[in-house]
Amino acid sequence: MVEKYIFGSPFETEAVTAEMEAAEFTGKVICGEILLENGFCYRCQMDDTDVIYGLGEANRGINKRGYKYVSNCTDDPHHTEEKTSLYGAHNFIIISGKKHVGLFFDYPANLCFDIGYTRQDMLTVSCERADLYLYVITGESAYDVAKQFRKIIGKSYIAPKYAFGYGQSRWGYKTHEDIETVVRGYRDNRIPIDMVYMDIDYMQDYKDFTVNPERFPDFPQFVQKMKAKQIHLIPIIDAGVKIEEGYDIYEEGVEKGYFCKREDGSDFVAAVWPGWTHFPDVLNPDARAWFGGKYKILTDVGIDGFWNDMNEPAIFYSEEGIKALNQAIVDYVREFDSNQGNIKADSDTSEDVMNNAKAVPWEVRSCIDKLQNSPEDYERFYHNVKGKKVRHDFVHNLYGFNMTRAAGEALQKIAPDKKMLLFSRSSYIGMHRYGGIWTGDNQSWWSHILLNLKMMPSLNMCGFLYTGADLGGFGSDTTRDLVLRWLALGVFTPLMRNHTALGTREQECYQFEHVEDFRHVIGVRYRLIPYLYSEYLKAVENDAMYFRPLGFDYPDDRRAVETEDQLMLGNEVMIAPVYTQNVSGRTVYLPEEMKFVKFMPDGKIYEEILNRGTHYIEVALNEVPLFIRKGKCIPVVDVAENVDAIDMDTVRYLGYDGAEYEIME
Ligand code: MIG
């Protein structure tokens, strides 16, 4: 059962698509109380054994208990354990214990979840203004609650089948030659691949929807040339539009009033990669249609996939921020001088500042740090929502959602019968109807394989089915074994992309010794694509989860409920990837008898029935393990070097004798 409550005058986020009557609020909701004295606060006493699921793309465990989280879309490339906000805002949690209750706080600004942080047995969800919708869902199990939630937020976006192929990316590919080198590296080594990503350097001066003509002398022809090699090029689109006279998108946006504005009506100016930019006001439907329409510039030349970046929106600094920094330096120098007894009457020239630079290290440093993604900047600009001026910080978490919605709505118009690949960095629930997400700038750390795994089911609860992390790790130098182990998890994530940052060690699979190991691991992905894509489509169709915590399938088995390093996948599979360095296997918990399957480097498939309980399984760096549930089977095909080349005539079924499986296409 789903109940809807209204507090104050909420902003219409359009996260929920189901129409329903609001219930009358009598001071209490099931299993909690609501305080409205100071903004909004939901409070609930947790039982010792209650598990809290949810929050989509968030830090820490599948069970969110024991920490605090803040929904505040943030561009932060250091996903260390103490971080409370990442790029997405997914305000849905499930309290699962004796009762199973889902709560969706439909509120697009800062929202704090204290899940047993201040007090171990207390769950508190609070925000500054009591203007929100609260949806309370009760069901017979956590999974039942998640499915009911999915039903009210509308069907998830469906990625094209090619997007289940493998993709290579790197921040730093600049020219068509760079891309051709990558394609050659994969094709010559017969490592399967379907996509190469184009990061910001393909653009002319980081201008959205432009292509640098020196780096790509004949881009349309290049796209076709890659197509002929079965490679889809996937360009990045950033949120900020460069301010430059003569740049049509900038000029049109200004003329039509489609950029976010300051209080005084002037266009807000922020620095991002292109230098000074304006942000398209994607919360305004007209501006959204206009910006989305620009994707046609690239689809017209054959592009059929995009990734949207920097749409928290990330801000390096604003004009106001820079002025404030200057002032801070001047003030500091003045004060320093006066403390030293050598007051200078007019020490506000940059020369004076430079002369005293030695004296201002810390204060200036901290001012500089505060320039980026500053809360003050988010209070400086406004959206035009149906003629009403809405300050950005009130709706901050909707920006990435609506930028991607702009693209999604436009792509549907441009090619109604064609599925396009689209995913975003920032998101809010509701965006799952328009595209997928990737989990942003992780690091080449072993702990981030596990973080990747833990985020997947939480994202699925919130509707985001097409998801994945930067395999091999984005920041810092990777290692061969880390890439292989991470790929062996990536084999199962809908988005399987290797991506890394500018300046890091080369991370394409063919850069490492024994390339055949990489060929094999990625090859396993292609052998499983008919199954994985089928399970993905079924999950979309049934508002189900492609990835689930073990506790969703085995709620009465405490050991399963507490398992944080294995996942259920689709209706037939459990995965348990290795995520530790220098080990030759791992311990796995089986909540019931299953068939242990290992894809061996010689192409053979090892199978063994294992009983319920704990097992140590050996998994070499070049092997891919999975488990098939009792009485089930899955289709496997022969390896193909791209999705189009998958030969369904080679299909056979792996698992329990007598089981049947229906492939959905
Ligand atoms: O400020 O486009 O998360 O994937 O490579 C960094 C460059 C901007 C952040 C994205 C990352 C991408 C990078 N971008």
XYZ file of C-alpha atoms and ligand atoms in Angstrom:
679
model
C 0.000 0.000 0.000
C 1.227 3.478 -0.841
C 0.185 6.561 1.069
C 0.972 10.078 0.030
C 1.241 13.021 2.385
C 1.631 16.668 1.530
C 3.524 19.113 3.730
C 3.484 22.830 2.951
C 3.754 23.656 -0.731
C 6.134 21.196 -2.321
C 7.999 21.774 -5.539
C 6.722 19.493 -8.305
C 9.794 17.400 -8.998
C 7.955 14.966 -11.293
C 9.729 12.056 -9.653
C 6.439 10.229 -9.141
C 4.247 9.558 -12.161
C 1.336 7.803 -10.451
C -1.652 9.963 -9.635
C -2.942 9.482 -6.143
C -4.989 11.226 -3.521
C -3.114 12.567 -0.543
C -3.961 11.071 2.848
C -4.848 13.303 5.723
C -1.912 13.884 8.014
C -2.829 13.264 11.629
C 0.565 13.773 13.249
C 1.844 10.225 12.812
C 2.745 8.005 9.927
C 3.288 4.290 10.176
C 6.327 3.471 12.286
C 7.434 7.031 12.899
C 6.550 10.544 13.929
C 6.856 13.836 12.166
C 7.894 17.080 13.796
C 7.151 20.338 12.058
C 8.455 22.912 14.503
C 11.788 23.435 12.839
C 11.468 22.666 9.198
C 10.648 19.019 8.657
C 11.790 16.046 10.677
C 10.773 12.420 10.426
C 11.827 10.254 13.354
C 11.627 6.559 13.933
C 12.963 4.178 16.511
C 14.790 1.285 14.901
C 14.804 -2.258 16.246
C 18.217 -3.833 16.729
C 17.770 -6.027 13.712
C 16.143 -3.499 11.366
C 18.022 -3.075 8.135
C 17.852 0.234 6.271
C 18.111 -0.148 2.516
C 18.134 2.524 -0.149
C 19.640 5.927 -0.944
C 20.751 4.851 -4.420
C 24.170 6.230 -5.218
C 25.470 6.665 -1.699
C 28.535 5.765 0.269
C 29.109 2.825 2.615
C 27.058 -0.342 2.894
C 24.006 -1.935 1.346
C 22.618 -1.626 4.868
C 22.849 2.134 5.448
C 22.718 1.923 9.236
C 25.372 3.536 11.365
C 26.112 6.673 9.380
C 24.708 9.930 8.015
C 24.030 10.898 4.433
C 23.055 14.186 2.841
C 21.175 14.438 -0.438
C 23.057 17.248 -2.095
C 24.327 16.536 -5.601
C 28.056 17.197 -5.434
C 30.998 16.918 -7.791
C 33.477 15.318 -5.416
C 36.062 12.958 -6.878
C 37.216 11.620 -3.500
C 34.779 8.938 -2.483
C 36.284 8.233 0.892
C 34.254 6.711 3.694
C 33.446 9.930 5.513
C 31.801 11.583 2.511
C 28.092 12.154 2.995
C 27.132 13.412 -0.486
C 27.967 12.142 -3.944
C 26.554 13.121 -7.361
C 23.012 11.815 -6.993
C 20.081 12.487 -4.653
C 17.947 9.386 -4.204
C 15.716 9.992 -1.217
C 14.203 6.550 -0.901
C 14.803 4.201 2.028
C 13.286 0.946 3.226
C 13.104 0.046 6.887
C 13.123 -3.718 6.898
C 12.595 -5.811 10.008
C 9.421 -6.991 11.657
C 7.676 -4.523 9.360
C 8.748 -3.433 5.900
C 8.220 0.242 5.238
C 9.446 2.357 2.354
C 9.771 6.133 2.597
C 10.280 8.511 -0.292
C 10.968 12.114 0.652
C 10.234 14.027 -2.517
C 12.219 17.140 -1.724
C 14.756 18.589 -4.167
C 17.066 20.496 -1.791
C 19.400 19.395 1.014
C 17.960 16.499 2.962
C 19.756 14.771 5.850
C 19.479 11.116 6.749
C 20.817 10.290 10.189
C 20.568 6.515 10.212
C 21.712 5.543 13.661
C 24.600 8.013 13.583
C 23.666 10.350 16.443
C 21.848 7.602 18.305
C 22.291 4.009 17.281
C 18.595 3.197 17.419
C 17.256 6.396 15.867
C 16.506 7.168 12.256
C 15.991 10.860 11.521
C 15.315 12.456 8.172
C 15.242 16.215 8.166
C 15.296 19.293 5.990
C 15.078 23.017 6.394
C 11.675 23.676 4.868
C 8.566 21.601 5.463
C 7.572 21.676 1.798
C 7.550 18.167 0.457
C 5.653 15.071 -0.493
C 6.182 12.022 1.628
C 5.271 8.610 0.253
C 4.922 5.807 2.755
C 4.853 2.297 1.364
C 4.060 -0.838 3.315
C 4.536 -4.334 2.009
C 5.184 -7.895 2.940
C 8.920 -7.762 2.279
C 11.633 -5.277 1.408
C 11.482 -6.390 -2.210
C 7.732 -5.997 -2.305
C 8.118 -2.434 -1.013
C 10.810 -1.660 -3.595
C 8.605 -2.939 -6.412
C 5.644 -0.868 -5.238
C 7.881 2.171 -5.187
C 9.117 1.459 -8.684
C 5.533 1.235 -9.864
C 4.734 4.789 -8.771
C 7.859 6.355 -10.286
C 7.341 4.986 -13.790
C 9.216 2.559 -15.994
C 12.982 2.707 -16.189
C 14.836 3.816 -19.289
C 15.816 1.043 -21.704
C 19.331 1.159 -23.119
C 20.018 -0.287 -26.568
C 21.533 -3.744 -26.705
C 24.860 -2.474 -28.009
C 25.194 -0.559 -24.721
C 25.635 -3.939 -23.025
C 28.858 -4.304 -24.985
C 32.184 -3.267 -23.512
C 33.336 0.358 -23.745
C 36.724 2.024 -23.475
C 37.132 5.565 -22.279
C 39.852 7.871 -21.103
C 39.964 11.544 -20.291
C 42.724 12.536 -22.673
C 41.764 11.033 -26.046
C 41.970 14.077 -28.263
C 42.099 13.236 -31.929
C 40.634 10.732 -34.335
C 44.053 9.059 -34.301
C 43.843 8.558 -30.534
C 40.504 6.838 -30.961
C 41.705 4.766 -33.885
C 44.655 3.591 -31.814
C 42.275 2.348 -29.158
C 40.047 0.583 -31.666
C 43.091 -1.021 -33.276
C 44.402 -2.077 -29.872
C 41.177 -3.913 -29.141
C 40.397 -5.315 -32.573
C 43.993 -6.451 -33.263
C 44.070 -8.215 -29.932
C 40.576 -9.613 -30.503
C 39.310 -8.167 -27.238
C 35.576 -7.584 -27.736
C 34.424 -3.960 -27.760
C 31.401 -1.925 -28.939
C 31.997 1.618 -27.724
C 34.706 4.227 -27.447
C 33.895 7.287 -25.383
C 34.821 10.807 -26.365
C 35.738 12.945 -23.384
C 35.799 16.761 -23.422
C 38.790 17.157 -25.746
C 36.811 16.306 -28.894
C 35.032 19.653 -28.597
C 36.204 22.979 -29.903
C 37.224 24.860 -26.749
C 34.847 22.697 -24.690
C 31.829 24.118 -26.501
C 28.857 21.752 -26.315
C 27.768 20.255 -29.652
C 30.907 21.335 -31.490
C 33.673 19.090 -32.794
C 37.225 20.351 -33.128
C 37.839 20.365 -36.910
C 41.596 19.934 -36.617
C 41.334 16.911 -34.378
C 38.466 15.479 -36.455
C 38.816 16.841 -40.010
C 35.770 14.931 -41.283
C 33.758 13.941 -38.259
C 30.668 12.535 -40.068
C 32.918 10.305 -42.130
C 34.853 9.277 -39.032
C 31.636 8.244 -37.284
C 30.768 6.067 -40.291
C 34.237 4.604 -40.424
C 33.931 3.580 -36.783
C 30.418 2.212 -37.382
C 31.872 -0.012 -40.086
C 34.170 -1.412 -37.412
C 31.143 -1.914 -35.141
C 32.233 0.906 -32.850
C 29.772 3.411 -31.425
C 31.333 6.732 -30.465
C 29.839 8.142 -27.284
C 30.537 11.863 -26.816
C 30.332 13.669 -23.491
C 28.078 16.716 -23.056
C 28.783 19.163 -20.225
C 26.200 21.325 -18.501
C 27.879 24.726 -18.951
C 27.552 26.599 -22.265
C 30.608 28.666 -23.143
C 30.176 32.428 -23.295
C 31.608 33.356 -26.655
C 30.376 35.743 -29.246
C 29.479 33.994 -32.453
C 28.821 30.646 -30.741
C 25.242 30.040 -31.821
C 24.131 28.090 -28.776
C 25.351 30.801 -26.446
C 23.782 33.542 -28.542
C 20.435 31.788 -28.920
C 20.279 30.969 -25.226
C 20.888 34.588 -24.272
C 18.402 35.886 -26.789
C 15.639 33.506 -25.737
C 16.351 33.942 -22.037
C 17.037 30.233 -21.601
C 19.959 30.479 -19.182
C 19.789 30.556 -15.382
C 19.615 34.099 -14.126
C 20.767 36.094 -11.168
C 18.319 37.875 -8.899
C 18.652 41.022 -11.027
C 17.751 39.175 -14.211
C 21.238 39.031 -15.717
C 22.573 35.660 -16.840
C 24.514 33.860 -14.103
C 28.190 33.343 -14.929
C 30.235 30.397 -13.688
C 33.613 29.023 -14.688
C 33.836 25.391 -15.748
C 35.974 23.687 -18.446
C 35.118 26.131 -21.266
C 35.988 29.122 -19.063
C 33.054 31.434 -18.327
C 29.737 29.756 -19.008
C 25.983 30.033 -18.564
C 23.819 27.149 -17.382
C 20.833 26.204 -19.551
C 17.706 26.505 -17.410
C 16.619 22.897 -17.896
C 13.857 23.300 -15.298
C 12.070 25.530 -17.784
C 10.311 23.212 -20.289
C 10.963 25.567 -23.221
C 14.651 25.851 -22.422
C 14.785 22.107 -21.887
C 13.297 21.421 -25.316
C 15.708 23.930 -26.840
C 18.825 22.461 -25.211
C 17.699 18.881 -25.890
C 17.156 19.772 -29.539
C 20.875 20.480 -29.852
C 21.717 16.800 -29.437
C 20.384 16.479 -32.992
C 23.535 18.184 -34.239
C 25.368 15.018 -33.247
C 22.680 12.418 -33.979
C 22.492 13.886 -37.504
C 26.030 12.691 -38.120
C 25.340 9.215 -36.783
C 25.993 9.509 -33.040
C 23.633 7.280 -31.046
C 24.828 7.610 -27.473
C 25.776 10.322 -24.957
C 27.037 10.794 -21.418
C 26.048 13.961 -19.581
C 28.649 15.351 -17.197
C 29.208 18.228 -14.763
C 25.472 18.513 -14.179
C 25.297 18.840 -10.385
C 25.987 21.481 -11.774
C 29.689 21.596 -10.946
C 31.093 25.095 -10.586
C 34.838 25.833 -10.424
C 34.066 29.397 -9.351
C 31.667 32.221 -10.103
C 32.340 35.872 -10.857
C 31.052 36.721 -7.404
C 33.244 34.044 -5.857
C 36.373 35.434 -7.470
C 35.533 38.948 -6.317
C 34.981 37.672 -2.794
C 38.317 35.877 -2.912
C 40.110 39.033 -3.997
C 38.469 40.917 -1.197
C 39.419 38.244 1.323
C 43.053 38.478 0.289
C 43.041 42.245 0.458
C 41.332 42.202 3.855
C 43.784 39.676 5.140
C 46.802 41.610 3.950
C 45.410 44.769 5.504
C 44.858 43.104 8.806
C 48.235 41.437 8.687
C 49.913 44.728 7.949
C 48.113 46.497 10.726
C 49.000 43.728 13.160
C 52.587 44.146 12.142
C 52.250 47.847 12.847
C 52.993 48.811 9.280
C 49.551 49.836 8.099
C 49.456 50.787 4.495
C 46.657 53.135 3.689
C 45.942 51.679 0.277
C 47.117 48.108 0.387
C 44.539 46.834 -2.027
C 46.609 46.489 -5.148
C 47.582 43.068 -6.365
C 51.208 44.106 -5.962
C 50.754 44.567 -2.238
C 49.067 41.238 -2.070
C 51.940 39.610 -3.871
C 54.466 41.268 -1.632
C 52.694 39.856 1.355
C 51.854 36.531 -0.211
C 54.178 34.746 2.168
C 52.042 35.941 5.008
C 48.699 34.653 3.772
C 49.073 30.986 3.117
C 46.340 29.331 5.093
C 43.542 31.876 4.976
C 43.857 32.334 1.236
C 44.152 28.644 0.666
C 40.909 27.977 2.459
C 39.198 30.754 0.477
C 40.333 29.105 -2.730
C 39.002 25.758 -1.588
C 35.646 27.334 -0.900
C 35.340 28.678 -4.435
C 34.440 25.345 -5.922
C 30.821 24.135 -5.758
C 30.123 26.776 -3.141
C 26.697 26.796 -1.482
C 26.678 30.578 -1.883
C 26.883 30.233 -5.633
C 23.930 27.879 -5.626
C 21.965 30.659 -3.924
C 22.963 33.154 -6.598
C 20.967 31.922 -9.544
C 17.363 31.229 -10.398
C 15.213 29.041 -12.580
C 12.126 30.082 -14.445
C 9.516 27.479 -13.594
C 6.208 28.273 -15.286
C 6.892 31.955 -14.897
C 7.908 31.658 -11.249
C 11.426 32.497 -10.134
C 12.852 29.592 -8.136
C 16.197 29.954 -6.402
C 18.559 27.205 -7.454
C 19.437 25.892 -4.003
C 15.729 25.125 -3.410
C 15.795 22.707 -6.345
C 19.499 21.947 -6.610
C 19.138 18.179 -6.858
C 16.965 18.411 -9.971
C 19.519 19.917 -12.320
C 21.226 16.750 -13.578
C 17.854 15.008 -13.788
C 16.493 17.716 -16.054
C 19.581 18.068 -18.197
C 19.334 14.367 -18.952
C 15.594 14.631 -19.347
C 16.226 17.354 -21.928
C 18.333 14.893 -23.893
C 15.996 11.946 -23.317
C 12.872 13.807 -24.415
C 14.659 15.178 -27.463
C 16.150 11.842 -28.507
C 12.704 10.289 -28.352
C 11.462 12.927 -30.784
C 14.508 12.742 -33.018
C 14.336 8.978 -33.436
C 11.157 7.564 -31.879
C 11.889 4.006 -32.962
C 15.511 3.894 -32.012
C 16.977 3.236 -28.590
C 19.865 5.546 -27.758
C 22.437 5.253 -25.028
C 22.158 8.011 -22.468
C 23.523 8.278 -18.979
C 24.282 11.019 -16.542
C 26.532 11.813 -13.624
C 24.075 13.748 -11.470
C 20.542 12.482 -10.943
C 17.365 12.526 -8.879
C 14.702 9.848 -8.819
C 12.605 10.397 -11.939
C 15.646 10.637 -14.155
C 15.616 6.839 -14.305
C 12.870 7.181 -16.946
C 15.223 9.022 -19.293
C 18.664 7.508 -18.848
C 21.094 5.596 -16.710
C 23.911 6.813 -14.519
C 27.535 6.072 -13.923
C 28.865 6.480 -10.431
C 31.423 9.188 -11.166
C 35.046 9.657 -10.276
C 36.058 6.670 -8.215
C 39.704 5.696 -7.653
C 41.859 2.758 -8.652
C 41.406 1.284 -5.200
C 40.409 -2.241 -4.199
C 37.841 -0.837 -1.797
C 36.099 0.812 -4.729
C 35.311 -2.514 -6.373
C 33.274 -3.274 -3.294
C 31.714 0.204 -3.237
C 30.709 -0.336 -6.875
C 29.036 -3.612 -5.934
C 27.177 -2.125 -2.979
C 25.784 0.798 -4.935
C 24.203 -1.356 -7.625
C 21.186 -2.801 -5.766
C 20.537 0.500 -4.000
C 20.380 2.230 -7.380
C 18.043 -0.439 -8.725
C 15.597 0.224 -5.868
C 15.416 3.818 -7.076
C 14.784 2.862 -10.707
C 18.303 3.202 -12.065
C 18.899 -0.069 -13.862
C 21.410 0.961 -16.499
C 24.335 1.676 -14.197
C 27.994 0.977 -13.703
C 31.234 2.395 -12.338
C 34.506 3.388 -13.986
C 36.109 -0.045 -14.220
C 39.768 -0.126 -13.313
C 39.203 3.090 -11.366
C 39.160 6.703 -12.548
C 41.599 8.553 -10.292
C 45.189 7.393 -9.616
C 47.273 4.679 -11.279
C 45.703 1.297 -11.686
C 47.327 -2.138 -11.724
C 46.827 -5.123 -13.961
C 45.276 -7.291 -11.269
C 42.914 -4.526 -10.159
C 41.624 -4.068 -13.701
C 41.077 -7.801 -14.128
C 39.236 -8.218 -10.837
C 37.135 -5.137 -11.462
C 36.251 -6.300 -14.979
C 35.079 -9.591 -13.484
C 32.464 -7.566 -11.591
C 31.861 -5.305 -14.603
C 30.977 -8.409 -16.640
C 27.634 -8.223 -14.813
C 26.912 -4.473 -14.607
C 24.724 -3.127 -17.446
C 27.249 -0.367 -18.131
C 30.638 -2.057 -18.607
C 33.083 0.751 -19.201
C 36.780 1.128 -18.478
C 37.456 4.826 -17.827
C 40.339 6.734 -16.307
C 41.478 10.270 -15.599
C 43.891 12.542 -17.366
C 47.471 11.861 -16.291
C 46.914 8.395 -14.901
C 48.642 5.250 -16.122
C 47.349 3.795 -19.378
C 44.421 1.558 -18.617
C 43.254 0.039 -21.912
C 43.274 -3.747 -21.644
C 45.928 -4.175 -24.325
C 48.424 -2.113 -22.305
C 48.981 -4.998 -19.897
C 50.870 -8.254 -20.214
C 48.980 -11.429 -21.088
C 46.336 -9.688 -23.082
C 44.579 -13.040 -23.494
C 43.363 -12.818 -19.905
C 41.518 -9.590 -20.680
C 40.205 -11.046 -23.938
C 38.802 -13.924 -21.960
C 37.196 -11.939 -19.122
C 35.511 -9.480 -21.494
C 34.639 -12.410 -23.737
C 32.627 -13.900 -20.865
C 30.541 -10.734 -20.851
C 29.667 -11.315 -24.501
C 28.800 -14.939 -23.822
C 26.351 -13.718 -21.187
C 24.828 -10.725 -23.006
C 21.713 -12.598 -24.183
C 21.046 -13.505 -20.564
C 22.015 -10.175 -19.024
C 20.069 -8.068 -21.512
C 17.076 -10.338 -21.125
C 17.146 -9.995 -17.330
C 17.561 -6.255 -17.700
C 14.493 -6.020 -19.960
C 12.508 -8.192 -17.562
C 13.502 -5.953 -14.664
C 12.312 -2.876 -16.577
C 9.091 -4.553 -17.641
C 8.202 -5.839 -14.170
C 9.476 -2.892 -12.105
C 11.862 -5.439 -10.689
C 15.500 -5.226 -9.669
C 18.276 -6.579 -11.857
C 20.612 -6.541 -8.842
C 19.315 -7.308 -5.364
C 20.820 -7.628 -1.911
C 20.736 -11.272 -0.780
C 18.293 -10.245 1.950
C 15.651 -9.482 -0.676
C 15.572 -13.113 -1.757
C 16.352 -14.761 1.577
C 14.800 -12.420 4.168
C 14.642 -15.057 6.886
C 18.293 -15.973 6.643
C 20.201 -13.507 8.830
C 23.517 -14.486 7.355
C 22.182 -13.674 3.852
C 20.711 -10.391 5.076
C 24.113 -9.378 6.417
C 26.044 -10.319 3.290
C 27.468 -7.149 1.760
C 29.816 -8.561 -0.873
C 27.576 -10.745 -3.000
C 24.513 -9.865 -5.070
C 21.550 -11.597 -6.620
C 21.328 -10.919 -10.349
C 18.113 -11.447 -12.275
C 16.025 -14.463 -11.431
C 18.709 -17.115 -11.760
C 22.118 -15.874 -10.659
C 24.162 -14.867 -7.633
C 27.527 -13.142 -8.047
C 30.489 -13.052 -5.675
C 33.429 -11.250 -7.266
C 36.914 -11.180 -5.781
C 37.810 -7.695 -4.540
C 41.030 -8.253 -2.603
C 44.586 -8.016 -3.882
C 46.941 -10.989 -3.871
C 44.381 -13.656 -3.156
C 43.543 -16.749 -5.145
C 39.913 -16.926 -4.118
C 37.332 -15.882 -1.571
C 34.736 -17.066 0.868
C 31.166 -17.227 -0.371
C 27.945 -17.772 1.504
C 25.253 -19.817 -0.218
C 21.777 -19.331 1.287
C 20.679 -22.469 -0.543
C 22.208 -25.098 -2.777
C 23.518 -23.585 -6.002
C 25.588 -24.524 -8.989
C 29.016 -22.912 -8.910
C 30.080 -21.985 -12.430
C 33.476 -20.725 -13.499
C 34.375 -19.512 -16.968
C 37.877 -20.872 -17.495
C 40.524 -19.182 -19.648
C 40.545 -22.080 -22.116
C 36.879 -21.423 -22.909
C 35.621 -24.361 -20.856
C 33.023 -23.952 -18.156
C 33.597 -25.511 -14.767
C 30.452 -26.580 -12.911
C 29.973 -27.924 -9.422
C 26.968 -28.179 -7.158
C 27.640 -26.643 -3.741
C 25.494 -27.067 -0.675
C 23.972 -24.316 1.391
C 26.599 -22.767 3.681
C 30.040 -21.263 3.529
C 32.577 -22.215 0.904
C 36.002 -21.051 -0.098
C 36.114 -20.843 -3.882
C 39.289 -20.546 -5.892
C 39.161 -17.890 -8.568
C 42.258 -17.035 -10.581
C 42.735 -13.542 -12.035
C 41.599 -14.741 -15.437
C 38.484 -16.598 -14.347
C 34.910 -15.381 -13.939
C 32.719 -17.047 -11.295
C 28.958 -17.043 -10.893
C 26.324 -19.137 -9.151
C 23.127 -20.511 -10.630
C 20.205 -20.928 -8.272
C 18.810 -24.345 -7.601
C 16.533 -25.591 -10.351
C 17.394 -22.763 -12.763
C 19.418 -22.330 -15.911
C 20.797 -19.482 -18.005
C 21.571 -19.143 -21.708
C 25.190 -18.796 -22.844
C 26.471 -18.223 -26.352
C 29.864 -18.355 -28.013
C 32.145 -15.357 -27.688
C 31.595 -12.516 -30.166
C 33.750 -9.458 -30.740
C 30.794 -7.093 -30.718
C 27.132 -7.269 -29.796
C 25.896 -7.446 -33.393
C 28.059 -10.480 -34.035
C 26.520 -12.551 -31.230
C 25.286 -15.757 -32.838
C 22.116 -16.973 -31.167
C 22.490 -20.307 -32.949
C 25.265 -21.114 -30.517
C 23.042 -20.746 -27.476
C 23.103 -23.489 -24.863
C 21.803 -23.653 -21.345
C 23.907 -23.799 -18.282
C 22.693 -24.849 -14.866
C 20.284 -27.436 -13.579
C 18.999 -30.205 -15.820
C 15.393 -29.877 -16.808
C 15.270 -26.138 -16.111
C 13.903 -23.785 -18.734
C 14.631 -20.193 -19.554
C 12.846 -17.751 -21.797
C 14.973 -15.090 -23.441
C 13.372 -11.667 -23.665
C 14.650 -9.496 -26.510
O 36.192 17.975 -13.966
O 35.508 15.424 -18.646
O 33.321 12.477 -13.961
O 34.403 11.039 -16.097
O 36.543 12.212 -17.478
C 36.293 16.692 -14.500
C 36.544 15.115 -17.773
C 35.301 16.514 -15.605
C 34.434 14.443 -14.728
C 33.863 13.115 -15.097
C 34.930 12.276 -15.735
C 35.493 12.975 -16.943
C 36.019 14.370 -16.547
N 34.953 15.131 -15.899
